[in-house]
């Protein structure tokens, strides 16, 4: 029997990666295609809040794909953020809202990217274009993804498309977006039972430029101070990653989702790149970045330019 | 004054690259965006037939783009097929029907790819989705692009989407697709006043795999025999390109558009790759490939696998 087409988001899946995979499968079924959402890593606490709210199961975990496996990517395209074996998979389509890099196919494919705050907003527009009814389940999933990626529309990545989609999805889901969203985001900031190693890998993006490898990781919190109490063990875990992956830079952004600021910890032989990138000085390996909450729009482009 | 956003297809523009650029500009205007179609090379005779039929001017020729210039790509994405300076341009969007490779951005963008026979078919569907009326000019331009890329729907790249689009566009344009299409294709096969050097560069795609550079060029004809009379001067021109560009392989496909076959001439230190790719023997540097008309679907994937 031929394997089903698999849909997945990036490694260290966030709420958009998980929810958009499930929604993509729902949309495919409406179009008569029997695809299957899977995931490349553990469900974080924020996403678990969403799944619990809906009473649905997480997609199945996969470790790698076989040569020739047909796949659909959501919420990422860079191979170093994707599944093991992606180079030899058959990529039929991509739905994403990131830059395109470290990505290559041997055949033509479907690729839908828009510079929106969230993959789910693109899927929302697909539902509208195709004239499919949006049921409560997919409305909650898409709304949750948008709330997560845009930090309740406060991130600079937020576009008018995301605002419009979230407003309509809130109505379709029958939820109060502010209340539901704050509960969901807070659920994601409960970091107590994570080890330092888990924390620095929770939402870590592996990046590469001209052969220079670096990582930008991010944790959301309602108290930066609380997280910084663990600075020394976090630094140890970051150093371990630097050695293991031969990194030139590891940036951990600790993002205050209530006040929209970040404190960063930067280690590695290119740590000074962040000083240049944000016109700041590292003290005790740290810097406070006022108004910085977005990896994609603020952290990555500045660091990528200077590394 | 800020430069307009520029729209262009690939180097050595074919009918799809030129027509889709113009149609993209028309579509943008309907959406309230003031963009400008340009081109990266000479208008070929087939495309000139279309422009003459409509009585419209060719887009302006450009040689390169400045750093930061905002651009929209149609009918290509690989940087080695694009304009000089593309690496430092700001790519806002891509509309394409090819594989994705040798392409990278630092920011999120609009990217619409579909595995169709022609870029214009994707634009046709955009008109439908957005509910814009298709006037005669854009109907003829899109129909011509589809006829050109699919060789009147006979190429294996042809999809149901292309067939449906061409049928509707023929009605909207008020033309007999078969008659108009054959005249247009024949106009493109008048190769007499091209030098051998021009012929091998007319529709040549620069390709690269793991550092190995190769070119697949194609000329359409109604008589392969006529073109082969010039074999020795064509080979000399191909050898010059091999030296100039440090190529491992130069394949020239001479495609009989009436009978849907190709004769290829292959030169370079990896010429034997085509023997393996098509289970054939080169004699006098040539091989006849029955039923082969598509670079994208037949020539490139096979050669790419074996090079």
PDB file of N, CA and C in Angstrom, chain A residues 162-231:
ATOM      1  N   UNK A 162      -3.692  38.954   9.235  1.00  0.00           N
ATOM      2  CA  UNK A 162      -3.783  38.188  10.480  1.00  0.00           C
ATOM      3  C   UNK A 162      -4.899  38.740  11.376  1.00  0.00           C
ATOM      4  N   UNK A 163      -4.971  40.078  11.446  1.00  0.00           N
ATOM      5  CA  UNK A 163      -6.005  40.709  12.286  1.00  0.00           C
ATOM      6  C   UNK A 163      -7.399  40.331  11.820  1.00  0.00           C
ATOM      7  N   UNK A 164      -7.589  40.442  10.500  1.00  0.00           N
ATOM      8  CA  UNK A 164      -8.897  40.144   9.929  1.00  0.00           C
ATOM      9  C   UNK A 164      -9.253  38.674  10.142  1.00  0.00           C
ATOM     10  N   UNK A 165      -8.277  37.804   9.898  1.00  0.00           N
ATOM     11  CA  UNK A 165      -8.517  36.364  10.060  1.00  0.00           C
ATOM     12  C   UNK A 165      -8.858  36.048  11.515  1.00  0.00           C
ATOM     13  N   UNK A 166      -8.085  36.601  12.448  1.00  0.00           N
ATOM     14  CA  UNK A 166      -8.302  36.263  13.864  1.00  0.00           C
ATOM     15  C   UNK A 166      -9.670  36.743  14.330  1.00  0.00           C
ATOM     16  N   UNK A 167     -10.059  37.931  13.871  1.00  0.00           N
ATOM     17  CA  UNK A 167     -11.373  38.451  14.276  1.00  0.00           C
ATOM     18  C   UNK A 167     -12.476  37.495  13.816  1.00  0.00           C
ATOM     19  N   UNK A 168     -12.420  37.108  12.544  1.00  0.00           N
ATOM     20  CA  UNK A 168     -13.460  36.226  12.013  1.00  0.00           C
ATOM     21  C   UNK A 168     -13.401  34.837  12.647  1.00  0.00           C
ATOM     22  N   UNK A 169     -12.189  34.343  12.874  1.00  0.00           N
ATOM     23  CA  UNK A 169     -12.041  33.009  13.472  1.00  0.00           C
ATOM     24  C   UNK A 169     -12.565  32.985  14.910  1.00  0.00           C
ATOM     25  N   UNK A 170     -12.345  34.087  15.646  1.00  0.00           N
ATOM     26  CA  UNK A 170     -12.872  34.177  17.007  1.00  0.00           C
ATOM     27  C   UNK A 170     -14.386  34.026  17.016  1.00  0.00           C
ATOM     28  N   UNK A 171     -15.036  34.702  16.073  1.00  0.00           N
ATOM     29  CA  UNK A 171     -16.496  34.598  15.970  1.00  0.00           C
ATOM     30  C   UNK A 171     -16.911  33.177  15.601  1.00  0.00           C
ATOM     31  N   UNK A 172     -16.226  32.595  14.597  1.00  0.00           N
ATOM     32  CA  UNK A 172     -16.574  31.235  14.152  1.00  0.00           C
ATOM     33  C   UNK A 172     -16.347  30.208  15.263  1.00  0.00           C
ATOM     34  N   UNK A 173     -15.317  30.452  16.088  1.00  0.00           N
ATOM     35  CA  UNK A 173     -14.993  29.513  17.163  1.00  0.00           C
ATOM     36  C   UNK A 173     -15.852  29.762  18.394  1.00  0.00           C
ATOM     37  N   UNK A 174     -16.483  30.931  18.441  1.00  0.00           N
ATOM     38  CA  UNK A 174     -17.284  31.275  19.618  1.00  0.00           C
ATOM     39  C   UNK A 174     -16.443  31.474  20.862  1.00  0.00           C
ATOM     40  N   UNK A 175     -15.247  32.056  20.692  1.00  0.00           N
ATOM     41  CA  UNK A 175     -14.392  32.311  21.852  1.00  0.00           C
ATOM     42  C   UNK A 175     -14.075  33.794  21.955  1.00  0.00           C
ATOM     43  N   UNK A 176     -13.796  34.233  23.197  1.00  0.00           N
ATOM     44  CA  UNK A 176     -13.304  35.582  23.418  1.00  0.00           C
ATOM     45  C   UNK A 176     -11.789  35.529  23.208  1.00  0.00           C
ATOM     46  N   UNK A 177     -11.322  36.152  22.136  1.00  0.00           N
ATOM     47  CA  UNK A 177      -9.927  36.034  21.722  1.00  0.00           C
ATOM     48  C   UNK A 177      -8.952  36.487  22.812  1.00  0.00           C
ATOM     49  N   UNK A 178      -9.238  37.631  23.453  1.00  0.00           N
ATOM     50  CA  UNK A 178      -8.334  38.157  24.490  1.00  0.00           C
ATOM     51  C   UNK A 178      -8.207  37.186  25.656  1.00  0.00           C
ATOM     52  N   UNK A 179      -9.341  36.731  26.153  1.00  0.00           N
ATOM     53  CA  UNK A 179      -9.337  35.830  27.322  1.00  0.00           C
ATOM     54  C   UNK A 179      -8.692  34.492  26.981  1.00  0.00           C
ATOM     55  N   UNK A 180      -9.199  33.880  25.909  1.00  0.00           N
ATOM     56  CA  UNK A 180      -8.665  32.586  25.499  1.00  0.00           C
ATOM     57  C   UNK A 180      -7.169  32.703  25.189  1.00  0.00           C
ATOM     58  N   UNK A 181      -6.818  33.758  24.479  1.00  0.00           N
ATOM     59  CA  UNK A 181      -5.434  33.929  24.032  1.00  0.00           C
ATOM     60  C   UNK A 181      -4.469  34.091  25.187  1.00  0.00           C
ATOM     61  N   UNK A 182      -4.849  34.890  26.189  1.00  0.00           N
ATOM     62  CA  UNK A 182      -3.965  35.114  27.323  1.00  0.00           C
ATOM     63  C   UNK A 182      -3.782  33.825  28.130  1.00  0.00           C
ATOM     64  N   UNK A 183      -4.853  33.075  28.300  1.00  0.00           N
ATOM     65  CA  UNK A 183      -4.752  31.781  28.995  1.00  0.00           C
ATOM     66  C   UNK A 183      -3.807  30.841  28.248  1.00  0.00           C
ATOM     67  N   UNK A 184      -3.985  30.816  26.916  1.00  0.00           N
ATOM     68  CA  UNK A 184      -3.155  29.925  26.096  1.00  0.00           C
ATOM     69  C   UNK A 184      -1.680  30.320  26.172  1.00  0.00           C
ATOM     70  N   UNK A 185      -1.407  31.623  26.018  1.00  0.00           N
ATOM     71  CA  UNK A 185      -0.012  32.088  26.063  1.00  0.00           C
ATOM     72  C   UNK A 185       0.607  31.823  27.433  1.00  0.00           C
ATOM     73  N   UNK A 186      -0.166  32.069  28.507  1.00  0.00           N
ATOM     74  CA  UNK A 186       0.355  31.829  29.858  1.00  0.00           C
ATOM     75  C   UNK A 186       0.662  30.358  30.066  1.00  0.00           C
ATOM     76  N   UNK A 187      -0.186  29.491  29.533  1.00  0.00           N
ATOM     77  CA  UNK A 187       0.059  28.049  29.658  1.00  0.00           C
ATOM     78  C   UNK A 187       1.427  27.691  29.079  1.00  0.00           C
ATOM     79  N   UNK A 188       1.802  28.421  28.022  1.00  0.00           N
ATOM     80  CA  UNK A 188       3.081  28.152  27.360  1.00  0.00           C
ATOM     81  C   UNK A 188       4.288  28.674  28.112  1.00  0.00           C
ATOM     82  N   UNK A 189       4.058  29.543  29.099  1.00  0.00           N
ATOM     83  CA  UNK A 189       5.203  30.142  29.804  1.00  0.00           C
ATOM     84  C   UNK A 189       5.524  29.418  31.099  1.00  0.00           C
ATOM     85  N   UNK A 190       4.839  28.333  31.381  1.00  0.00           N
ATOM     86  CA  UNK A 190       5.136  27.561  32.584  1.00  0.00           C
ATOM     87  C   UNK A 190       6.371  26.700  32.316  1.00  0.00           C
ATOM     88  N   UNK A 191       7.526  27.234  32.726  1.00  0.00           N
ATOM     89  CA  UNK A 191       8.794  26.613  32.332  1.00  0.00           C
ATOM     90  C   UNK A 191       9.414  25.770  33.447  1.00  0.00           C
ATOM     91  N   UNK A 192       8.727  25.730  34.597  1.00  0.00           N
ATOM     92  CA  UNK A 192       9.348  25.164  35.802  1.00  0.00           C
ATOM     93  C   UNK A 192       9.878  23.743  35.641  1.00  0.00           C
ATOM     94  N   UNK A 193       9.098  22.869  35.033  1.00  0.00           N
ATOM     95  CA  UNK A 193       9.575  21.481  35.006  1.00  0.00           C
ATOM     96  C   UNK A 193      10.396  21.133  33.757  1.00  0.00           C
ATOM     97  N   UNK A 194      10.950  22.164  33.109  1.00  0.00           N
ATOM     98  CA  UNK A 194      11.897  21.889  32.022  1.00  0.00           C
ATOM     99  C   UNK A 194      13.319  21.979  32.552  1.00  0.00           C
ATOM    100  N   UNK A 195      14.175  21.065  32.106  1.00  0.00           N
ATOM    101  CA  UNK A 195      15.595  21.199  32.406  1.00  0.00           C
ATOM    102  C   UNK A 195      16.158  22.344  31.568  1.00  0.00           C
ATOM    103  N   UNK A 196      17.330  22.843  31.927  1.00  0.00           N
ATOM    104  CA  UNK A 196      17.965  23.921  31.158  1.00  0.00           C
ATOM    105  C   UNK A 196      18.178  23.470  29.716  1.00  0.00           C
ATOM    106  N   UNK A 197      18.573  22.223  29.547  1.00  0.00           N
ATOM    107  CA  UNK A 197      18.810  21.689  28.208  1.00  0.00           C
ATOM    108  C   UNK A 197      17.524  21.711  27.386  1.00  0.00           C
ATOM    109  N   UNK A 198      16.425  21.323  28.030  1.00  0.00           N
ATOM    110  CA  UNK A 198      15.138  21.364  27.319  1.00  0.00           C
ATOM    111  C   UNK A 198      14.750  22.795  26.957  1.00  0.00           C
ATOM    112  N   UNK A 199      14.989  23.711  27.888  1.00  0.00           N
ATOM    113  CA  UNK A 199      14.607  25.108  27.664  1.00  0.00           C
ATOM    114  C   UNK A 199      15.293  25.726  26.439  1.00  0.00           C
ATOM    115  N   UNK A 200      16.593  25.464  26.313  1.00  0.00           N
ATOM    116  CA  UNK A 200      17.313  26.111  25.205  1.00  0.00           C
ATOM    117  C   UNK A 200      17.001  25.428  23.869  1.00  0.00           C
ATOM    118  N   UNK A 201      16.353  24.272  23.911  1.00  0.00           N
ATOM    119  CA  UNK A 201      15.992  23.569  22.679  1.00  0.00           C
ATOM    120  C   UNK A 201      14.501  23.617  22.354  1.00  0.00           C
ATOM    121  N   UNK A 202      13.734  24.188  23.264  1.00  0.00           N
ATOM    122  CA  UNK A 202      12.269  24.176  23.174  1.00  0.00           C
ATOM    123  C   UNK A 202      11.780  24.771  21.857  1.00  0.00           C
ATOM    124  N   UNK A 203      12.297  25.927  21.529  1.00  0.00           N
ATOM    125  CA  UNK A 203      11.917  26.592  20.285  1.00  0.00           C
ATOM    126  C   UNK A 203      13.195  27.180  19.695  1.00  0.00           C
ATOM    127  N   UNK A 204      14.068  26.285  19.237  1.00  0.00           N
ATOM    128  CA  UNK A 204      15.384  26.685  18.722  1.00  0.00           C
ATOM    129  C   UNK A 204      15.403  26.503  17.209  1.00  0.00           C
ATOM    130  N   UNK A 205      15.833  27.537  16.489  1.00  0.00           N
ATOM    131  CA  UNK A 205      15.939  27.434  15.030  1.00  0.00           C
ATOM    132  C   UNK A 205      17.408  27.287  14.643  1.00  0.00           C
ATOM    133  N   UNK A 206      17.697  26.213  13.929  1.00  0.00           N
ATOM    134  CA  UNK A 206      19.042  26.005  13.397  1.00  0.00           C
ATOM    135  C   UNK A 206      19.204  26.798  12.118  1.00  0.00           C
ATOM    136  N   UNK A 207      20.214  27.665  12.074  1.00  0.00           N
ATOM    137  CA  UNK A 207      20.375  28.535  10.910  1.00  0.00           C
ATOM    138  C   UNK A 207      21.791  28.412  10.370  1.00  0.00           C
ATOM    139  N   UNK A 208      21.959  28.855   9.145  1.00  0.00           N
ATOM    140  CA  UNK A 208      23.265  28.723   8.513  1.00  0.00           C
ATOM    141  C   UNK A 208      23.416  29.831   7.492  1.00  0.00           C
ATOM    142  N   UNK A 209      24.577  30.457   7.479  1.00  0.00           N
ATOM    143  CA  UNK A 209      24.863  31.444   6.440  1.00  0.00           C
ATOM    144  C   UNK A 209      26.296  31.280   5.974  1.00  0.00           C
ATOM    145  N   UNK A 210      26.478  31.033   4.689  1.00  0.00           N
ATOM    146  CA  UNK A 210      27.808  30.832   4.115  1.00  0.00           C
ATOM    147  C   UNK A 210      28.662  29.888   4.964  1.00  0.00           C
ATOM    148  N   UNK A 211      28.035  28.801   5.409  1.00  0.00           N
ATOM    149  CA  UNK A 211      28.790  27.822   6.169  1.00  0.00           C
ATOM    150  C   UNK A 211      28.895  28.100   7.660  1.00  0.00           C
ATOM    151  N   UNK A 212      28.506  29.297   8.094  1.00  0.00           N
ATOM    152  CA  UNK A 212      28.533  29.622   9.524  1.00  0.00           C
ATOM    153  C   UNK A 212      27.220  29.186  10.166  1.00  0.00           C
ATOM    154  N   UNK A 213      27.323  28.271  11.122  1.00  0.00           N
ATOM    155  CA  UNK A 213      26.110  27.762  11.763  1.00  0.00           C
ATOM    156  C   UNK A 213      25.784  28.548  13.020  1.00  0.00           C
ATOM    157  N   UNK A 214      24.519  28.888  13.192  1.00  0.00           N
ATOM    158  CA  UNK A 214      24.115  29.551  14.429  1.00  0.00           C
ATOM    159  C   UNK A 214      22.693  29.158  14.786  1.00  0.00           C
ATOM    160  N   UNK A 215      22.344  29.400  16.040  1.00  0.00           N
ATOM    161  CA  UNK A 215      21.007  29.051  16.534  1.00  0.00           C
ATOM    162  C   UNK A 215      20.397  30.276  17.195  1.00  0.00           C
ATOM    163  N   UNK A 216      19.125  30.516  16.897  1.00  0.00           N
ATOM    164  CA  UNK A 216      18.376  31.511  17.670  1.00  0.00           C
ATOM    165  C   UNK A 216      17.225  30.775  18.346  1.00  0.00           C
ATOM    166  N   UNK A 217      17.271  30.719  19.664  1.00  0.00           N
ATOM    167  CA  UNK A 217      16.220  30.051  20.433  1.00  0.00           C
ATOM    168  C   UNK A 217      15.400  31.108  21.166  1.00  0.00           C
ATOM    169  N   UNK A 218      14.182  30.748  21.495  1.00  0.00           N
ATOM    170  CA  UNK A 218      13.310  31.719  22.135  1.00  0.00           C
ATOM    171  C   UNK A 218      12.446  31.012  23.177  1.00  0.00           C
ATOM    172  N   UNK A 219      12.310  31.634  24.347  1.00  0.00           N
ATOM    173  CA  UNK A 219      11.302  31.167  25.312  1.00  0.00           C
ATOM    174  C   UNK A 219      10.424  32.354  25.688  1.00  0.00           C
ATOM    175  N   UNK A 220       9.150  32.100  25.794  1.00  0.00           N
ATOM    176  CA  UNK A 220       8.216  33.133  26.227  1.00  0.00           C
ATOM    177  C   UNK A 220       7.995  33.037  27.725  1.00  0.00           C
ATOM    178  N   UNK A 221       7.804  34.185  28.346  1.00  0.00           N
ATOM    179  CA  UNK A 221       7.610  34.200  29.793  1.00  0.00           C
ATOM    180  C   UNK A 221       6.743  35.390  30.188  1.00  0.00           C
ATOM    181  N   UNK A 222       6.236  35.356  31.411  1.00  0.00           N
ATOM    182  CA  UNK A 222       5.606  36.557  31.962  1.00  0.00           C
ATOM    183  C   UNK A 222       6.547  37.230  32.956  1.00  0.00           C
ATOM    184  N   UNK A 223       7.721  36.626  33.180  1.00  0.00           N
ATOM    185  CA  UNK A 223       8.714  37.246  34.056  1.00  0.00           C
ATOM    186  C   UNK A 223      10.125  36.886  33.610  1.00  0.00           C
ATOM    187  N   UNK A 224      10.783  37.838  32.942  1.00  0.00           N
ATOM    188  CA  UNK A 224      12.160  37.619  32.483  1.00  0.00           C
ATOM    189  C   UNK A 224      13.061  37.288  33.677  1.00  0.00           C
ATOM    190  N   UNK A 225      12.816  38.014  34.772  1.00  0.00           N
ATOM    191  CA  UNK A 225      13.616  37.848  35.987  1.00  0.00           C
ATOM    192  C   UNK A 225      13.625  36.390  36.462  1.00  0.00           C
ATOM    193  N   UNK A 226      12.456  35.783  36.458  1.00  0.00           N
ATOM    194  CA  UNK A 226      12.346  34.380  36.873  1.00  0.00           C
ATOM    195  C   UNK A 226      13.250  33.471  36.043  1.00  0.00           C
ATOM    196  N   UNK A 227      13.235  33.685  34.735  1.00  0.00           N
ATOM    197  CA  UNK A 227      14.044  32.832  33.860  1.00  0.00           C
ATOM    198  C   UNK A 227      15.530  33.079  34.094  1.00  0.00           C
ATOM    199  N   UNK A 228      15.895  34.355  34.335  1.00  0.00           N
ATOM    200  CA  UNK A 228      17.311  34.696  34.501  1.00  0.00           C
ATOM    201  C   UNK A 228      17.917  34.113  35.774  1.00  0.00           C
ATOM    202  N   UNK A 229      17.066  33.718  36.723  1.00  0.00           N
ATOM    203  CA  UNK A 229      17.594  33.040  37.912  1.00  0.00           C
ATOM    204  C   UNK A 229      18.353  31.778  37.519  1.00  0.00           C
ATOM    205  N   UNK A 230      18.029  31.259  36.333  1.00  0.00           N
ATOM    206  CA  UNK A 230      18.671  30.015  35.887  1.00  0.00           C
ATOM    207  C   UNK A 230      19.777  30.277  34.862  1.00  0.00           C
ATOM    208  N   UNK A 231      20.253  31.523  34.783  1.00  0.00           N
ATOM    209  CA  UNK A 231      21.216  31.882  33.736  1.00  0.00           C
ATOM    210  C   UNK A 231      22.416  30.940  33.644  1.00  0.00           C
TER     211      UNK A 231
END
